[in-house]
């Protein structure tokens, strides 16, 4: 793998970062002890296994360097001094947390993960880090994975991270005695495009600029003069991070979806809206006059398309926290998402990533702080769904029990929500500014309560 320029959106994420606003994605993967008397791998074996498998993933050996052209641009280069041991670390729980059963382990692991998410990745190295969080010997353990957003969007992060699991690593190894693959011979092509290619490129560029103009106009119309948004979701960054998790019953979510129509994601977005409403009322917060806006990322990656870089757009969705009826909230979310999908991912103010793709490198380098501060004028909270493999996975023979995804916080905002489905459960990762939202665990419980109320109402309809 040679030099590769950062795409405009990747460059935007690279320059949006500051010490108080690290721009990395995260995932907390929790593993159970392996069945049988051996109880699977110990912490040192897991560290060695992670190092071997991570070093075999080419993208994890790349780092970012500035380039002369395009002006303000940057590129991925192979790190010739790459040392995987600089990227993998063991972190131990306190004695009380490691002895207090599974509940104590999860409380300790989420506490540590929140603290570790505060740390920006070292920019002079390949931008990723893994931590093995261990408790008592023979008990459960967790692996926290951090990947810079310039390196991957959610789908790409899953593709990269999957390489650490036993099943994926085994599938990637050549079979003994199997013939080596022959590289395809591709005839050389001239670097100069032909007349038809020039015409095609010109038309494509005109279409892209027209699309970007439309998105920019939509952003101006959608921007709020009062950038505070929902006050409870707005905060000056303290640089601290707190993590909380929720586990929702996927069967229950699917029952609700079948009764209400729409998609599973519609139900989950309505659950988020209901959880926020419950949480605000429990805190004694007044419900906002205007529904808080969620930025809901959507992938622009086409089936079979190479998975390098970020391929994202997003929808803007008003979360109907002012509506007291849970089923009515769900209907409002479904209608709004249907309207978003009908317009498509290349239109509307939420498609800010599409606009970012049309800006020159120099604009990203010097305009990133301004763009970061403007995020609160468009939305109040990020709500993203991260797809995971459906098959059972393990590490060193230890079964993967759960994966809690984590999203970065935008400037001026105190909460980001990520969801993924694995093992018959919807795992919710809540990342918050630690000082702004010290009661994040309460919000996690509210999500579970919202699903329970929707189910109760379903049986009485």
XYZ file of C-alpha atoms in Angstrom:
461
model
C 0.000 0.000 0.000
C 1.587 3.270 -1.113
C 0.807 6.938 -0.696
C -2.870 7.874 -0.699
C -4.280 11.397 -0.444
C -6.860 11.999 2.265
C -10.273 12.515 0.719
C -11.825 15.930 1.490
C -14.154 14.556 4.197
C -11.304 12.610 5.833
C -9.220 15.798 5.805
C -12.088 17.680 7.437
C -12.219 15.165 10.293
C -8.424 15.371 10.657
C -8.472 19.152 11.042
C -11.609 19.288 13.217
C -9.691 17.686 16.066
C -8.375 19.522 19.111
C -7.228 18.380 22.557
C -10.719 19.024 23.953
C -12.460 17.518 20.921
C -10.740 14.283 19.873
C -12.166 12.954 16.609
C -11.898 9.219 17.115
C -14.551 6.524 16.966
C -14.560 3.837 19.612
C -15.950 0.423 20.421
C -15.921 -1.453 23.711
C -15.928 -5.186 22.956
C -16.718 -7.386 25.980
C -15.599 -11.024 26.046
C -16.658 -13.920 28.256
C -14.205 -16.566 29.470
C -13.791 -19.426 27.019
C -15.811 -22.550 27.774
C -13.950 -25.500 29.241
C -11.257 -25.832 31.886
C -8.697 -23.666 30.045
C -10.919 -20.535 30.345
C -9.393 -19.120 27.168
C -6.559 -16.629 26.850
C -5.039 -14.640 29.705
C -4.352 -10.899 29.385
C -0.789 -11.313 28.127
C -1.877 -13.820 25.477
C -4.647 -11.443 24.354
C -2.121 -8.612 24.068
C 0.164 -10.736 21.918
C -2.739 -11.930 19.779
C -4.016 -8.396 19.219
C -0.539 -7.207 18.280
C -0.034 -9.965 15.723
C -3.435 -9.468 14.102
C -3.410 -5.662 14.135
C 0.069 -5.592 12.565
C -1.275 -7.732 9.708
C -3.919 -5.106 8.770
C -2.262 -2.788 6.194
C -4.419 0.250 6.990
C -3.275 0.192 10.624
C 0.346 0.709 9.505
C -0.450 4.047 7.822
C 0.030 7.530 9.256
C -0.881 11.012 8.047
C 1.648 13.528 6.700
C 1.203 16.931 5.083
C 1.919 17.182 1.356
C 2.957 20.080 -0.860
C 0.175 19.491 -3.381
C -2.678 20.003 -3.154
C -1.980 23.022 -0.969
C -3.246 22.285 2.532
C -3.622 18.603 1.776
C -2.372 15.501 3.557
C -1.787 11.885 2.627
C -1.495 8.427 4.135
C 2.034 7.041 4.182
C 3.310 3.708 5.422
C 4.972 4.273 8.790
C 8.461 2.831 8.266
C 9.065 2.864 12.032
C 5.757 1.160 12.840
C 5.769 -0.661 16.173
C 2.476 -2.311 17.058
C 3.394 -2.371 20.744
C 3.044 1.433 20.849
C -0.640 1.016 20.009
C -1.721 -1.754 22.384
C -1.835 -1.389 26.145
C -3.117 -3.360 29.101
C -5.244 -1.525 31.681
C -6.218 -3.124 34.982
C -9.389 -2.581 36.962
C -9.224 -1.695 40.638
C -9.369 -4.571 43.093
C -12.972 -3.883 44.132
C -14.238 -3.695 40.547
C -12.447 -6.873 39.489
C -13.847 -8.834 42.457
C -17.454 -7.631 42.255
C -18.694 -10.106 39.607
C -19.869 -9.224 36.103
C -21.684 -6.107 37.321
C -18.558 -4.715 38.910
C -16.503 -5.579 35.842
C -18.880 -3.760 33.461
C -19.047 -0.704 35.732
C -15.263 -0.591 35.895
C -14.787 -1.225 32.173
C -17.187 1.558 31.161
C -15.572 3.956 33.646
C -12.117 3.236 32.252
C -13.327 3.373 28.652
C -14.766 6.849 29.250
C -11.445 8.058 30.654
C -9.488 6.503 27.793
C -11.791 8.102 25.214
C -10.679 11.514 26.542
C -7.153 11.005 25.231
C -6.520 12.226 21.672
C -4.584 9.835 19.472
C -0.947 10.722 18.828
C -0.937 12.403 15.413
C 2.622 11.451 14.496
C 1.725 7.751 14.579
C -0.889 5.632 12.792
C -4.058 7.037 14.421
C -5.449 4.099 16.390
C -5.134 2.500 19.800
C -6.347 -0.659 21.551
C -6.611 -1.289 25.272
C -7.127 -4.645 26.976
C -9.212 -4.012 30.101
C -8.893 -6.940 32.475
C -10.401 -7.917 35.790
C -9.920 -11.104 37.760
C -7.962 -13.950 36.146
C -10.318 -16.312 34.347
C -13.090 -13.709 34.285
C -14.483 -11.486 31.530
C -12.318 -8.886 29.820
C -12.865 -6.079 27.343
C -11.000 -4.539 24.413
C -11.423 -0.831 23.731
C -10.650 0.073 20.115
C -10.078 3.705 19.087
C -9.822 4.677 15.394
C -9.516 8.242 14.137
C -12.537 9.324 12.086
C -10.157 10.300 9.254
C -9.182 6.633 9.100
C -12.680 5.210 8.912
C -16.406 5.785 9.075
C -18.540 3.294 10.991
C -18.685 0.651 8.246
C -14.971 0.918 7.511
C -14.164 0.786 11.230
C -16.067 -2.484 11.521
C -14.192 -3.882 8.504
C -10.848 -2.933 10.063
C -11.702 -4.034 13.586
C -13.098 -7.384 12.464
C -9.569 -8.496 11.603
C -8.773 -9.065 15.290
C -11.381 -11.834 15.717
C -10.532 -15.533 15.468
C -13.051 -16.254 12.718
C -12.042 -13.339 10.454
C -8.308 -13.852 11.000
C -8.616 -17.557 10.186
C -10.577 -16.833 7.007
C -7.852 -14.455 5.833
C -5.009 -16.947 6.196
C -4.046 -18.908 3.066
C -4.755 -22.622 3.324
C -1.805 -24.987 3.507
C -0.957 -26.257 0.043
C -3.267 -23.769 -1.661
C -1.792 -22.292 -4.852
C -0.694 -18.698 -4.623
C -2.999 -16.222 -6.279
C -1.712 -14.795 -9.513
C -1.934 -11.054 -9.831
C -4.088 -9.865 -12.694
C -2.201 -8.171 -15.472
C -3.805 -4.842 -16.209
C -2.765 -3.155 -19.437
C -1.174 0.255 -18.874
C -3.360 3.256 -19.458
C -2.364 6.707 -20.469
C -2.406 9.267 -17.674
C -4.081 11.681 -20.087
C -7.884 11.266 -20.220
C -9.524 11.009 -23.607
C -12.128 13.477 -24.909
C -15.063 11.426 -23.605
C -13.464 11.123 -20.190
C -12.854 14.872 -20.073
C -16.497 15.535 -20.939
C -17.655 13.032 -18.329
C -15.447 14.535 -15.655
C -16.647 18.034 -16.473
C -20.318 17.028 -16.320
C -19.740 15.182 -13.060
C -18.020 18.213 -11.574
C -20.887 20.496 -12.600
C -23.391 18.102 -11.007
C -21.316 17.931 -7.825
C -21.064 21.709 -7.562
C -24.789 22.084 -8.168
C -25.516 19.514 -5.466
C -23.140 21.263 -3.048
C -24.830 24.605 -3.727
C -28.203 23.051 -2.901
C -26.887 21.575 0.336
C -25.308 24.893 1.314
C -28.587 26.736 0.713
C -30.432 24.139 2.809
C -27.913 24.601 5.634
C -28.457 28.356 5.638
C -32.229 27.861 5.822
C -31.962 25.230 8.558
C -29.404 27.031 10.740
C -30.788 28.417 13.992
C -30.098 31.986 15.026
C -29.947 30.800 18.633
C -27.077 28.272 18.610
C -27.844 26.962 22.100
C -30.314 24.367 20.793
C -31.633 22.122 23.552
C -29.899 23.558 26.671
C -29.426 20.196 28.376
C -27.565 18.906 25.313
C -25.369 21.992 24.984
C -22.165 22.468 26.925
C -18.787 24.131 26.758
C -16.334 21.283 26.508
C -14.538 20.263 29.684
C -12.358 17.803 27.781
C -13.700 14.959 29.960
C -15.660 11.940 28.753
C -18.171 9.673 30.440
C -19.498 6.445 28.920
C -22.730 4.616 29.700
C -24.256 1.576 28.034
C -27.729 0.156 27.531
C -28.862 -3.269 26.326
C -32.197 -3.443 24.520
C -34.040 -6.648 23.625
C -33.923 -6.973 19.821
C -36.998 -9.243 19.772
C -38.977 -6.557 21.601
C -37.786 -3.891 19.161
C -38.810 -6.096 16.224
C -42.275 -6.717 17.723
C -42.764 -2.960 17.966
C -41.539 -2.500 14.384
C -43.946 -5.113 13.021
C -46.863 -3.440 14.786
C -45.961 0.130 13.845
C -44.417 -0.373 10.398
C -41.308 1.388 9.223
C -37.809 0.195 9.996
C -35.897 -1.001 13.036
C -33.924 2.242 12.914
C -37.190 4.230 13.110
C -38.067 2.387 16.325
C -34.619 2.996 17.803
C -34.741 6.707 16.970
C -38.160 6.913 18.653
C -36.709 5.096 21.677
C -33.941 7.720 21.820
C -36.547 10.498 21.693
C -38.593 8.877 24.468
C -35.508 8.233 26.599
C -34.471 11.891 26.300
C -37.965 13.001 27.305
C -37.983 10.736 30.387
C -34.479 11.799 31.356
C -35.239 15.519 31.040
C -38.359 15.173 33.190
C -36.528 13.113 35.842
C -33.845 15.807 36.011
C -36.476 18.513 36.403
C -35.450 20.042 33.073
C -38.136 21.936 31.138
C -38.886 20.305 27.807
C -37.468 22.476 24.993
C -39.832 24.669 22.982
C -38.313 23.243 19.809
C -37.620 19.549 19.377
C -33.896 18.810 19.614
C -32.358 17.894 16.296
C -30.515 14.658 15.717
C -27.910 14.242 13.004
C -28.444 10.705 11.671
C -25.503 9.570 9.475
C -26.191 7.441 6.413
C -23.648 5.627 4.278
C -23.049 6.662 0.684
C -20.991 3.535 0.069
C -22.296 1.471 -2.821
C -22.400 -2.341 -2.692
C -19.024 -3.709 -3.742
C -17.361 -0.285 -3.560
C -13.866 -0.175 -2.059
C -14.159 0.623 1.640
C -11.399 3.234 1.911
C -12.095 6.598 3.536
C -15.379 8.098 4.693
C -18.448 7.842 2.489
C -21.069 9.616 4.557
C -24.067 11.850 4.371
C -26.729 12.432 7.035
C -30.342 13.298 7.704
C -31.598 15.895 10.166
C -34.403 14.647 12.400
C -36.404 16.510 15.013
C -36.690 14.199 18.033
C -40.302 14.677 19.252
C -39.569 14.899 22.990
C -42.555 17.194 23.472
C -45.020 14.473 22.434
C -46.239 12.530 25.513
C -47.623 9.486 23.645
C -44.851 6.939 22.811
C -46.692 5.522 19.805
C -47.381 8.996 18.470
C -43.652 9.782 18.887
C -42.845 6.694 16.836
C -45.297 7.753 14.103
C -43.737 11.220 13.967
C -40.232 9.772 13.664
C -41.306 7.359 10.934
C -42.981 10.135 8.907
C -39.940 12.407 9.199
C -37.518 9.637 8.224
C -39.690 8.648 5.258
C -39.525 12.260 4.119
C -35.742 12.288 4.504
C -35.346 9.067 2.533
C -37.615 10.334 -0.239
C -35.364 13.389 -0.621
C -32.277 11.164 -0.561
C -28.882 11.460 1.141
C -27.586 14.151 -1.235
C -30.093 16.829 -0.297
C -30.972 18.822 2.755
C -28.944 20.460 5.486
C -27.953 17.105 6.983
C -25.865 16.328 3.909
C -23.100 18.573 5.211
C -20.559 15.830 4.419
C -21.513 16.137 0.739
C -20.655 19.825 0.924
C -17.356 19.026 2.647
C -16.405 16.809 -0.298
C -16.461 19.841 -2.621
C -14.233 22.140 -0.571
C -10.505 22.492 -1.351
C -7.894 21.183 1.065
C -6.879 24.666 2.191
C -10.470 25.429 3.220
C -10.509 22.369 5.494
C -7.187 23.278 7.068
C -8.177 26.825 8.040
C -11.972 26.531 8.165
C -12.267 23.466 10.408
C -12.513 25.390 13.737
C -15.266 27.606 12.309
C -17.138 24.590 10.932
C -16.798 22.756 14.250
C -18.243 25.667 16.207
C -21.163 25.893 13.763
C -22.291 22.306 14.392
C -24.610 23.321 17.226
C -26.450 25.649 14.843
C -27.577 22.600 12.847
C -28.071 19.783 15.363
C -28.058 18.939 19.071
C -27.084 15.279 19.236
C -25.530 12.668 16.954
C -27.455 9.377 16.723
C -25.737 6.754 14.591
C -26.245 3.044 13.905
C -23.174 0.873 13.307
C -23.664 -2.457 11.468
C -21.897 -5.500 12.912
C -21.368 -9.042 11.588
C -24.242 -11.360 12.460
C -22.095 -14.427 13.067
C -20.704 -15.320 16.501
C -17.164 -14.014 17.045
C -14.372 -14.746 19.523
C -10.865 -13.657 20.486
C -8.391 -16.268 21.645
C -11.271 -18.690 22.102
C -13.189 -16.248 24.336
C -16.711 -15.548 22.985
C -17.641 -11.963 22.126
C -20.490 -11.071 24.455
C -21.275 -7.498 23.393
C -19.977 -4.508 21.407
C -20.828 -0.959 22.465
C -20.019 1.588 19.731
C -18.928 5.115 20.629
C -19.138 8.271 18.526
C -17.129 11.512 18.874
C -18.680 14.623 20.404
C -19.195 17.717 18.279
C -18.038 21.067 19.649
C -20.482 22.628 22.071
C -22.480 19.420 22.467
C -22.629 17.150 25.482
C -23.972 13.846 24.107
C -23.482 11.408 21.232
C -25.388 8.120 20.850
C -24.338 5.055 18.855
C -26.211 1.764 18.446
C -25.305 -1.678 17.121
C -26.964 -5.087 17.048
C -25.220 -8.283 18.093
C -26.268 -11.518 19.767
C -29.980 -10.727 19.868
C -29.487 -7.405 21.665
C -29.269 -3.769 20.622
C -26.190 -2.355 22.339
C -26.265 1.382 22.981
C -23.106 3.395 23.629
C -23.655 6.832 25.180
C -20.678 9.217 25.166
C -21.007 12.489 27.060
C -19.014 15.382 28.380
C -18.191 14.097 31.851
C -18.890 17.350 33.685
C -21.981 18.346 31.733
C -23.815 15.017 32.110
C -22.705 13.226 35.269
C -25.997 11.264 35.356
C -25.516 9.492 32.028
C -26.409 6.112 33.550
C -29.912 7.433 34.194
C -30.355 8.167 30.490
C -29.267 4.595 29.682
C -31.967 3.234 32.009
C -34.547 5.508 30.390
C -33.902 3.838 27.008
C -34.731 0.428 28.471
C -37.843 1.859 30.159
C -39.013 3.346 26.864
C -38.897 -0.035 25.112
C -40.783 -1.600 28.032
C -43.545 1.041 27.827
C -43.920 0.622 24.062
C -44.308 -3.140 24.589
C -46.871 -2.633 27.355
C -48.906 -0.278 25.202
C -48.658 -2.770 22.319
C -50.391 -5.476 24.367
C -53.230 -3.116 25.359
C -53.913 -1.618 21.932
